Each structure stands twice: as structure tokens, then as C-alpha cells.
Amino acid sequence: MKYAKNILETIGNTPLVQLNTVTKEIDALVLAKVETFNPGNSIKDRMALKMIEDAEADGRLKPGGTIIEGTSGNTGMGLALAAIIKGYKCIFVISDKQSKEKMDILRAVGAEVIVCPTNVEPSDPRSYYSVSKRLGAETPNSWYVNQYDNPSNALAHYEQTGPEIWEQTEGKITHFVVGVGTGGTISGTAKYLKEKNPNIKIWGIDTYGSVFKKYHETGIFDENEIYPYITEGIGEDILPKNVDFSLIDGFTKVTDKDAAVYTRKIAKEEGIFVGNSAGSAIKGMLQLKEHFTKDDVVVVLFHDHGSRYVGKMFNDDWMRERGFLEEEIKTAADLIKNHSDEPLVAAQTEELVSHAIERMRDYKISQIPVKDINGFVGSIDESVLLHSFIADKNIADKPIKDIMGKPYPVVKKSAKLEEISKLITKENQAVLVDLENGNHHIITKYDIISAI
Ligand SMILES: Cc1ncc(COP(=O)(O)O)c(C=O)c1O
């Protein structure tokens, strides 16, 4: 009989699959190492098990212990699977940027999940780096994994991912292209491949908002490069010990939009349902296409499964809200189609200014049309409010009609984008669309900017 004694024995030996459509602009054989075939649906199963085994071997992890880690989900999944088989508890600290699916999946495999804010400095006590370190120090019989600096992370890829790719390509691989987060995948795999053939070129995929590319090119850790981004799994605002920059030939940065668009393309064009960093890797590879020639064998690695992104990159509304969907927006009807069923927030001339302010705050809007029984007769926006307040500190208790500005122009649903753009000026922040059913909807300057 041929069977695995437990799920951990099924980790590794993932397939290498030729890409035929999404990379057709590239004049080389392009092969994807599809890591979703691991039992936790990501490459991270490999390093998670390796980190646990090494910690067991040298006594850092003791029987019945608690495994603590700051993880964006995939490492957590790998650790949780191994913990189930080996009898450990898991506490994972995750940033609020990560998809809800990832958090639910970790809870499904028995882990406790603690969510921390993304937009704080790594040194901030609320950051997920700090919280996981603190829990590691406070929890009895616990082991803080620290995948960023834990050498077993890269070692797993030196022992498994590298040799698998070498054997599957019969040593013909010429380039390896891969997203970089902790650096374990790129450094471990690169070390093995370069030992076999130093001419193999290693390309790291980075994201805007991360420090890797500039650091690799200049040796400067530039804090100006750090800002929040959407792409998941790659890029960092720290320099993990697992990134061995000496093994990497170059980095290319991919935008959030391109990463999302290409994640969808891989599913639609290749039938390979993989996660967001795979989209970054493919787009990055296309950006590097002049580096590849006809006889090259280029291997790209897909880290995780698409199911973890169904509420994000694979959701049209999520994509549209971020301006990531390539839709043609030509008319007023196109501009409002995602929110046309929401009621228009308006104010009455006789209401107090304080009411308008409250409504603007509740709905998080910057402008509001004003009505009387005859229809729209005025408008209030933040600059009207500010100027009125400077002139009269008691303005909140006055009726809206005393301070309101001109009414917003009304356009038909068929009005062209250019026509609407011309109506939006410094003095006029919005236009109203006549929905031809007695109702109106608003188009703001922000809607126009998002659309273009
Ligand atoms: C989806 C995804 N892609 C890419 C990476 C980057 O891999 P590595 O941490 O080995 O650099 C990760 C790691 O967290 C990941 O979860």
C-alpha cells in the first residue's frame, strides 16, 4: 500500500507546470513551481515543519509547548498543521491588512489569532512584530518562531525547493523569479541553485512600499520607501536575516494594481488558481522580459492558493473600489453604477448647520446638497463650512440657508465624463445625476479622480 503516515509526509514534491498564455510575450520556456499542492496550500508548509523540527532538536520547543509567531497566514497554516500532528498549541499574531479568509482558516486549524494594526512602525508596541515578541516572552513553555530571522526557514528551501527545481529541470534552469517576504524562499533556493550552477540568475519580486529593491541597489535602508501597500506576502519594512542579498541578482517592483490584475489573469488564462504574490511574480517577470532569451528555462514560483483571496483580488467589487478593474467609464451612469442604489444624503434649508456637519461626519462625506420644497437650491462643503466658521463662531446654530453655496449642476445619466469633469471646479465640488425616477445621485471630485 502507498500512503502517507500523516499529512506532514505529503509536504513538498510539488509540480512544475509550463505557462503557455500569460507569459507569451516571453521568448523562453517558462515553468511555474506550483506550491499550492502542499497540504496547507502554500510553500510555507516546508519551512514551518523544518523550523519546528530544528527547534525540537535543540530543545527550544518542548513537549506540549506553545508556538508563537507573527504570520500573514501561510506560515501559520504550516505551523498549525505540524502542531496538530505533534501536539503543540499555536498563537498567531496577524496584521489587519490580511484577508479575513486567512484569519478564519488559521482558526479552523485550531490556532488562536490576534489581529494588530498594519500602519504602525515595527518598533511600536502594537505592531505585529512587537506583540509576537512580547507574547513569546510572557507565555510559559512557549517558543517564538521568528520566521524573518530563523535560519531554518531558508534552510528548508536549500534542502527541498532548490533540489526539486534542479531535478525537475534536469539542471537546465537559467533564471529563478520569486516574490520576497521573509526571504526564506529566494535565499535557500538560490543558494542551492547557485552552488549547482553559479550562472543561474536570481530575480526577486518586490512591491512599492517596501525597502528591498533600493537596499539591494544602493545599500541604503530608505524609510521614505516605506508606506502601506495592498499586495500580500511580499515586501517588507525591515531587513529580515533570511534575505541574503548577495545571492540575488536584481529586484523589480510591481504595483498593487498590476499584482491584482495578473493574479486574476493566471487563473483565467492558465487555469492555475493561485494567490496575490503569484500575480506580482508574473508581472515582474514580464517587466524583466528582455533578460530572457529563447533557450532559457525560467522558473517562477507560486507561493499560495487563490482561495485565500476570494474576498479580495477575485472579487469584482473589491477590485473596482480600488480602481483595479479595467472598465471603461464613459458616462455619469458608469460613474455611479456601484453606488446608485444608495440614497442621496442631503440637507434642508431650514435645518441647522450643526445637522449638516453631523450628517457629513456620519456618512464620511465632504459635501452635501441642500433642498427645499422646490428641489435643490444650494450646497455645503468643507470649505464653505470653514470660511463661515471663521466669519462667525456661532455658525453651527444658524440655518443652513444662511451659509449655503450654489446648488450643484444637474446632469443626465448619459452625460459624458469630459462634460462632467468640466463642471467640477474649485468653486463647484460635485454634480448631481438625475436618475429619471424622481431621485438624484451625486458625483464628487473624488469619484472623477478614481475613475480616471
Ligand atoms: C503568499 C506569499 N507569497 C510570498 C511570500 C514570500 O516568501 P518568503 O517569506 O519565503 O520570502 C510569502 C511569505 O510570507 C507569502 O505568504
PDB file of C-alpha atoms and ligand atoms in Angstrom, residues 42-44 47 72-75 102 147 153 157 178-186 232-234 236 243 275-278 303-304 309, ligand 1:
ATOM      1  CA  SER A  42       1.327  27.071   0.341  1.00  0.00           C
ATOM      2  CA  ILE A  43       5.094  26.758   0.191  1.00  0.00           C
ATOM      3  CA  LYS A  44       5.259  27.755   3.836  1.00  0.00           C
ATOM      4  CA  MET A  47       9.764  25.897   6.281  1.00  0.00           C
ATOM      5  CA  SER A  72       0.422  36.635   7.473  1.00  0.00           C
ATOM      6  CA  GLY A  73      -1.369  33.321   7.325  1.00  0.00           C
ATOM      7  CA  ASN A  74       0.559  30.832   5.251  1.00  0.00           C
ATOM      8  CA  THR A  75       3.341  30.183   7.757  1.00  0.00           C
ATOM      9  CA  LYS A 102      -6.646  33.805   6.084  1.00  0.00           C
ATOM     10  CA  GLN A 147      10.402  33.286  10.524  1.00  0.00           C
ATOM     11  CA  ASN A 153      13.364  28.990   7.068  1.00  0.00           C
ATOM     12  CA  HIS A 157      14.335  25.729   0.706  1.00  0.00           C
ATOM     13  CA  VAL A 178      10.236  34.766  -6.975  1.00  0.00           C
ATOM     14  CA  GLY A 179       8.470  37.130  -4.568  1.00  0.00           C
ATOM     15  CA  VAL A 180      10.416  38.092  -1.454  1.00  0.00           C
ATOM     16  CA  GLY A 181       8.912  38.431   2.023  1.00  0.00           C
ATOM     17  CA  THR A 182      10.960  36.851   4.798  1.00  0.00           C
ATOM     18  CA  GLY A 183      13.486  35.939   2.092  1.00  0.00           C
ATOM     19  CA  GLY A 184      13.492  32.255   3.015  1.00  0.00           C
ATOM     20  CA  THR A 185      12.286  31.022  -0.379  1.00  0.00           C
ATOM     21  CA  ILE A 186      14.618  33.113  -2.517  1.00  0.00           C
ATOM     22  CA  GLU A 232       0.093  40.378   0.231  1.00  0.00           C
ATOM     23  CA  GLY A 233       3.018  38.158   1.176  1.00  0.00           C
ATOM     24  CA  ILE A 234       5.915  40.142  -0.323  1.00  0.00           C
ATOM     25  CA  GLU A 236       8.969  44.386   3.970  1.00  0.00           C
ATOM     26  CA  VAL A 243      17.152  37.748   2.815  1.00  0.00           C
ATOM     27  CA  GLY A 275      -2.534  33.907  -4.732  1.00  0.00           C
ATOM     28  CA  ASN A 276      -1.565  37.537  -4.991  1.00  0.00           C
ATOM     29  CA  SER A 277       2.227  37.150  -4.881  1.00  0.00           C
ATOM     30  CA  ALA A 278       1.989  34.892  -7.948  1.00  0.00           C
ATOM     31  CA  HIS A 303       3.580  30.638  -3.194  1.00  0.00           C
ATOM     32  CA  ASP A 304      -0.052  30.050  -2.264  1.00  0.00           C
ATOM     33  CA  TYR A 309      -8.082  35.884  -1.899  1.00  0.00           C
TER      34      TYR A 309
HETATM   35  C1  LIG B   1       1.695  34.479  -0.351  1.00  0.00           C
HETATM   36  C2  LIG B   1       3.144  34.664  -0.079  1.00  0.00           C
HETATM   37  N1  LIG B   1       3.932  34.981  -1.098  1.00  0.00           N
HETATM   38  C3  LIG B   1       5.248  35.187  -0.922  1.00  0.00           C
HETATM   39  C4  LIG B   1       5.841  35.079   0.308  1.00  0.00           C
HETATM   40  C5  LIG B   1       7.308  35.359   0.438  1.00  0.00           C
HETATM   41  O1  LIG B   1       8.043  34.213   0.708  1.00  0.00           O
HETATM   42  P1  LIG B   1       9.315  34.298   1.640  1.00  0.00           P
HETATM   43  O2  LIG B   1       8.823  34.683   3.006  1.00  0.00           O
HETATM   44  O3  LIG B   1       9.906  32.932   1.648  1.00  0.00           O
HETATM   45  O4  LIG B   1      10.216  35.340   1.107  1.00  0.00           O
HETATM   46  C6  LIG B   1       5.039  34.744   1.402  1.00  0.00           C
HETATM   47  C7  LIG B   1       5.625  34.700   2.742  1.00  0.00           C
HETATM   48  O5  LIG B   1       5.043  35.097   3.736  1.00  0.00           O
HETATM   49  C8  LIG B   1       3.653  34.518   1.209  1.00  0.00           C
HETATM   50  O6  LIG B   1       2.848  34.190   2.232  1.00  0.00           O
END
